[in-house]
Coordinates of C-alpha atoms in Angstrom, one line a residue:
M20 CA 47.7 -80.3 7.4
Q21 CA 49.9 -78.5 9.8
A22 CA 47.5 -76.1 11.5
S23 CA 43.8 -75.4 11.7
I24 CA 42.7 -71.9 12.6
L25 CA 39.2 -71.9 14.0
I26 CA 36.8 -69.0 14.5
V27 CA 33.2 -68.8 15.6
T28 CA 31.2 -65.6 14.8
K29 CA 27.8 -64.1 15.2
N30 CA 26.7 -60.9 13.5
R31 CA 30.1 -59.3 13.4
K32 CA 30.9 -59.2 9.7
E33 CA 33.3 -56.2 9.9
E34 CA 35.4 -57.7 12.7
L35 CA 35.6 -61.1 11.1
E36 CA 36.7 -59.6 7.8
I37 CA 39.5 -57.7 9.5
T38 CA 40.7 -60.9 11.2
L39 CA 40.6 -62.9 8.0
K40 CA 42.4 -60.2 6.0
A41 CA 45.1 -60.2 8.7
L42 CA 45.4 -64.0 8.6
A43 CA 45.7 -64.0 4.8
K44 CA 49.0 -62.2 5.1
Q45 CA 50.3 -64.5 7.7
I46 CA 49.5 -68.1 6.8
D47 CA 50.4 -70.6 4.0
L48 CA 47.2 -72.2 2.7
S49 CA 49.1 -75.2 1.4
V50 CA 49.7 -76.3 5.0
H51 CA 47.3 -74.2 7.0
E52 CA 43.5 -74.1 6.9
V53 CA 40.9 -71.6 8.3
L54 CA 37.5 -72.7 9.4
V55 CA 34.7 -70.3 10.4
F56 CA 31.4 -71.2 12.0
L57 CA 28.5 -68.7 11.4
D58 CA 26.4 -69.1 14.6
G59 CA 22.9 -68.0 13.6
C60 CA 24.0 -64.9 11.9
T61 CA 21.2 -62.6 10.9
D62 CA 23.3 -59.9 9.2
D63 CA 25.0 -60.4 5.9
T64 CA 28.1 -62.1 7.2
I65 CA 27.3 -65.0 4.9
S66 CA 28.3 -62.7 1.9
L67 CA 31.9 -63.2 2.9
K68 CA 31.7 -66.7 1.6
S69 CA 31.9 -65.4 -2.0
T70 CA 34.7 -62.9 -1.3
I71 CA 36.9 -65.1 0.8
P72 CA 36.6 -68.5 -0.8
W73 CA 39.8 -69.9 0.9
V74 CA 37.9 -70.2 4.2
K75 CA 36.0 -73.4 5.0
W76 CA 32.6 -72.2 6.0
F77 CA 30.2 -73.8 8.4
S78 CA 26.9 -72.5 9.7
S79 CA 23.8 -73.0 11.7
E80 CA 20.6 -71.0 10.9
K81 CA 19.7 -71.0 14.6
S82 CA 22.3 -69.8 17.1
I83 CA 23.6 -72.8 19.1
G84 CA 26.0 -70.7 21.3
A85 CA 29.7 -70.1 21.0
S86 CA 30.8 -73.2 22.9
A87 CA 28.5 -75.7 21.0
A88 CA 29.6 -74.0 17.8
R89 CA 33.2 -74.5 18.7
N90 CA 32.5 -78.1 19.5
S91 CA 30.9 -78.6 16.1
L92 CA 33.6 -76.7 14.2
Y93 CA 36.6 -78.5 15.8
L94 CA 35.3 -81.9 14.6
N95 CA 36.0 -80.8 11.1
A96 CA 39.5 -79.5 11.6
E97 CA 42.4 -81.6 10.1
G98 CA 45.5 -79.8 11.5
V99 CA 48.1 -81.4 13.8
F100 CA 47.2 -78.5 16.2
F101 CA 44.2 -76.2 16.4
I102 CA 44.5 -72.4 16.8
G103 CA 41.4 -70.8 18.4
L104 CA 40.7 -67.1 17.7
D105 CA 37.8 -64.8 18.5
D106 CA 36.4 -63.1 15.4
D107 CA 37.8 -59.8 16.7
A108 CA 41.3 -61.0 17.5
H109 CA 44.3 -61.5 15.2
P110 CA 47.9 -62.6 15.7
L111 CA 50.5 -59.9 15.9
N112 CA 53.4 -62.2 15.0
E113 CA 53.8 -62.9 11.3
D114 CA 55.4 -66.2 12.2
F115 CA 52.9 -67.2 14.9
V116 CA 52.3 -70.7 13.5
F117 CA 56.0 -71.4 13.5
K118 CA 56.3 -70.2 17.1
I119 CA 53.4 -72.5 18.1
E120 CA 55.0 -75.5 16.5
S121 CA 58.3 -74.8 18.1
L122 CA 56.8 -74.5 21.6
F123 CA 54.8 -77.7 21.2
S124 CA 58.0 -79.4 20.1
K125 CA 60.0 -78.0 23.0
Y126 CA 57.4 -78.9 25.6
P127 CA 55.9 -82.4 24.9
S128 CA 53.8 -82.4 28.1
V129 CA 52.0 -79.2 27.1
G130 CA 48.6 -79.7 25.7
I131 CA 47.5 -76.1 25.4
L132 CA 49.4 -72.9 24.6
A133 CA 47.9 -69.6 26.0
F134 CA 48.9 -66.5 24.1
E135 CA 49.5 -62.9 25.3
E136 CA 46.3 -60.9 24.8
I137 CA 46.6 -57.2 24.0
K138 CA 43.2 -55.6 24.4
G139 CA 42.2 -52.4 22.6
I140 CA 41.8 -50.8 19.2
Y141 CA 45.0 -49.4 17.8
L142 CA 46.0 -47.5 14.6
S143 CA 48.3 -50.4 13.5
D144 CA 49.8 -53.6 14.7
L145 CA 53.0 -51.7 15.5
H146 CA 51.0 -49.6 18.0
A147 CA 49.5 -52.7 19.5
L148 CA 52.9 -54.3 19.9
K149 CA 54.1 -51.3 21.9
Q150 CA 51.6 -52.4 24.6
T151 CA 53.1 -56.0 24.9
E152 CA 55.3 -57.4 27.5
T153 CA 59.0 -56.7 26.6
K154 CA 60.5 -59.4 28.8
K155 CA 60.0 -63.0 27.7
K156 CA 57.6 -64.7 30.0
E157 CA 56.5 -68.4 30.2
Y158 CA 54.7 -70.2 33.0
L159 CA 52.2 -73.0 33.6
S160 CA 48.7 -71.8 33.9
S161 CA 45.4 -73.3 35.1
E162 CA 43.5 -72.2 32.0
F163 CA 43.6 -70.2 28.8
I164 CA 41.8 -67.3 27.2
G165 CA 39.6 -68.2 24.2
C166 CA 40.5 -65.2 22.1
G167 CA 43.9 -66.7 21.3
F168 CA 45.3 -70.2 22.1
A169 CA 46.5 -73.4 20.5
I170 CA 45.8 -77.0 21.4
R171 CA 47.2 -80.2 20.0
K172 CA 44.6 -82.1 18.0
S173 CA 45.6 -85.4 19.8
V174 CA 45.0 -83.8 23.2
Y175 CA 41.7 -82.2 22.1
N176 CA 40.4 -85.6 20.9
E177 CA 41.1 -87.1 24.3
T178 CA 38.7 -84.7 25.9
N179 CA 34.9 -84.2 25.4
G180 CA 35.8 -81.0 23.6
F181 CA 34.2 -77.7 24.2
P182 CA 31.0 -78.4 26.2
V183 CA 27.6 -78.3 24.5
W184 CA 26.0 -77.6 27.9
V185 CA 27.7 -74.1 28.0
D186 CA 26.5 -71.3 25.7
I187 CA 29.2 -68.6 26.1
Y188 CA 31.7 -67.6 28.8
G189 CA 33.3 -70.4 30.8
E190 CA 33.9 -73.0 28.1
E191 CA 37.6 -72.4 28.3
S192 CA 37.6 -73.5 32.0
C193 CA 35.8 -76.7 31.1
L194 CA 38.3 -77.7 28.4
S195 CA 41.2 -76.7 30.6
I196 CA 40.2 -79.0 33.5
E197 CA 39.7 -81.9 31.1
V198 CA 43.1 -81.4 29.6
L199 CA 44.7 -81.1 33.0
S200 CA 42.9 -84.2 34.2
R201 CA 44.5 -86.2 31.4
G202 CA 48.0 -85.3 32.6
Y203 CA 48.8 -82.4 30.2
D204 CA 49.9 -78.9 31.0
I205 CA 48.7 -75.5 29.9
L206 CA 51.6 -73.1 29.1
Y207 CA 51.3 -69.3 28.9
S208 CA 53.9 -67.8 26.5
N209 CA 54.1 -64.2 25.5
E210 CA 56.1 -65.2 22.4
I211 CA 52.8 -65.4 20.7
K212 CA 50.7 -62.2 20.9
V213 CA 47.1 -61.5 19.7
N214 CA 45.4 -58.1 19.5
H215 CA 41.9 -58.6 20.9
R216 CA 40.2 -55.6 19.3
V217 CA 37.7 -54.7 22.1
D218 CA 36.5 -51.3 23.1
R219 CA 36.0 -51.7 26.9
E220 CA 34.1 -48.4 27.3
Q221 CA 31.8 -49.3 24.5
R222 CA 31.1 -52.7 26.1
K223 CA 30.2 -51.0 29.3
A224 CA 27.8 -48.6 27.4
N225 CA 26.2 -51.7 25.7
K226 CA 25.7 -53.3 29.2
Q227 CA 28.0 -56.2 28.2
N228 CA 29.1 -56.6 31.8
Y229 CA 25.6 -57.4 32.9
F230 CA 25.3 -60.0 30.1
R231 CA 28.7 -61.5 31.0
F232 CA 27.8 -61.6 34.7
G233 CA 24.7 -63.7 34.3
K234 CA 26.4 -66.1 31.9
Q235 CA 29.5 -66.6 34.0
L236 CA 27.5 -67.1 37.2
K237 CA 25.4 -69.8 35.5
N238 CA 28.2 -71.5 33.7
S239 CA 30.5 -71.5 36.8
T240 CA 27.7 -73.3 38.7
Y241 CA 27.5 -75.9 35.9
Y242 CA 31.3 -76.2 35.9
F243 CA 31.3 -77.2 39.6
L244 CA 28.3 -79.6 39.1
V245 CA 30.0 -81.4 36.3
Y246 CA 33.7 -81.6 37.3
Y247 CA 33.9 -81.3 41.1
P248 CA 33.5 -84.5 43.2
Y249 CA 31.9 -82.4 46.0
P250 CA 30.6 -79.2 44.4
L251 CA 28.2 -77.8 47.0
I252 CA 30.7 -75.8 49.1
S253 CA 32.3 -74.3 45.9
I254 CA 28.9 -73.3 44.6
L255 CA 27.8 -71.7 47.9
K256 CA 31.1 -69.7 48.0
L257 CA 30.5 -68.6 44.3
Y258 CA 27.1 -67.3 45.1
W259 CA 28.1 -65.6 48.3
H260 CA 30.9 -63.8 46.6
N261 CA 28.8 -62.6 43.7
F262 CA 26.0 -61.6 46.0
K263 CA 28.3 -59.4 48.1
K264 CA 30.4 -58.0 45.2
Y265 CA 27.7 -57.5 42.6
A266 CA 24.1 -58.1 43.6
L267 CA 24.3 -55.7 46.6
S268 CA 26.0 -53.0 44.5
D269 CA 23.7 -52.6 41.6
F270 CA 20.0 -53.4 41.1
E271 CA 20.5 -54.8 37.6
Y272 CA 23.1 -57.2 39.0
F273 CA 20.6 -58.0 41.8
K274 CA 17.9 -59.0 39.3
I275 CA 20.3 -61.0 37.1
Y276 CA 21.6 -62.8 40.2
F277 CA 18.2 -64.2 41.3
K278 CA 17.1 -64.8 37.7
T279 CA 20.3 -67.0 37.3
I280 CA 19.5 -69.0 40.4
F281 CA 16.0 -69.8 38.9
I282 CA 17.6 -70.8 35.6
V283 CA 20.1 -73.0 37.3
L284 CA 17.6 -74.8 39.4
I285 CA 15.5 -75.6 36.3
H286 CA 18.4 -77.0 34.4
I287 CA 20.2 -79.0 37.1
P288 CA 18.7 -82.4 36.0
K289 CA 19.9 -81.8 32.4
I290 CA 23.4 -80.7 33.5
L291 CA 23.9 -83.6 35.8
K292 CA 23.7 -85.9 32.8
Y293 CA 27.1 -84.5 31.8
R294 CA 28.6 -85.1 35.3
N295 CA 32.2 -86.3 35.0
P296 CA 34.1 -85.5 38.3
V297 CA 37.8 -85.2 38.1
D298 CA 40.3 -86.5 40.7
E299 CA 40.7 -84.1 43.7
N300 CA 44.4 -83.9 42.9
V301 CA 43.6 -82.1 39.7
I302 CA 41.5 -79.5 41.5
A303 CA 44.3 -79.1 44.0
K304 CA 46.8 -78.6 41.1
I305 CA 44.5 -76.0 39.5
K306 CA 44.3 -74.0 42.8
K307 CA 48.1 -73.9 43.1
T308 CA 48.7 -73.0 39.5
S309 CA 49.0 -69.4 38.2
I310 CA 45.9 -67.8 36.8
L311 CA 46.1 -65.7 33.6
K312 CA 45.5 -62.0 33.8
Y313 CA 42.5 -60.7 31.9

C-alpha cells in the first residue's frame, strides 16, 4: 500500500462527506487507502458506512478525544506514508499523493511534510487556489498543522505516536518534538495545498476560541511536563503570558484560566507517568526553527 489517508471525525457528517467525495476523485484505491475513525459520534455519521464502502471505518461509542483516536487509527494503517486530514479539509492538488512521494524521495531526512493551509469556505477549489501562495516556498519547520500533513510510516513507528494523554489541540506539537528528537526534519512545502473549510466568524459566534484556549493551555502544560528536562520556567512563562493576554482581558477567559490550573494540578501525577524528556539540543533546535503561520 502506497499511502494511507487518515481522518478522525465527531458529529460532522456533512463535512466528512464533502472531504470523502473530494478524495474519491483524487486517489487510486488500488494503492491508496482511506481510514476514518468515528469518535463517539451521536449523529448519523455512521450511515456513511453504507454509502461509502471503500473507506475502512473504525469507531468508539464513547468519545476518546481526537489525539487518542488518531493514535488508535494510525495503528491500522498500512501505507508507506500516512496522510493526516481533518474531516473538514481536502487537498487542492489532484496529484497530491504523487507530490508527497516525490518530496519524501527528494529529502530522505524529512520525517514529516507540512502542507499549505487555505482557510475559508469557497465556491470552488479554483476560488480556494486563488488564495494560495504563488511563489514556491519550502523551509524547515518546528511543527506541522494537523489539518493537512504527511509522515513516513517508518518514522511514525519510531515515536510513541499521537499522545493518548492529550484530548485535542496540541497533539501535533507532541508528535513533532518526538520526530525531531529522533533526528528527522519537518519540511513545510506549499507544493501541497489543503482547503481547511472553516468559518472563522462562525467559530467565534460558537465560542470556539474559549474552548480552544482552555485545551491549549492545559495541553501546553502537559507538553512541557512530558518533554522538557526542566519544565518549570517554561510553564510559569506560559501562564504569565496567558494571564496578561487573555485572563485579564475577558471574564470568560479568566474563569477558564483558573479552572485549567485546577484541572492540571489534579492530573499532574497521571501525566508524569508519560514523562520522556528530550535532549536540550532538540529544544534549542525547535526555538531556532521557523514556526508555521496559522
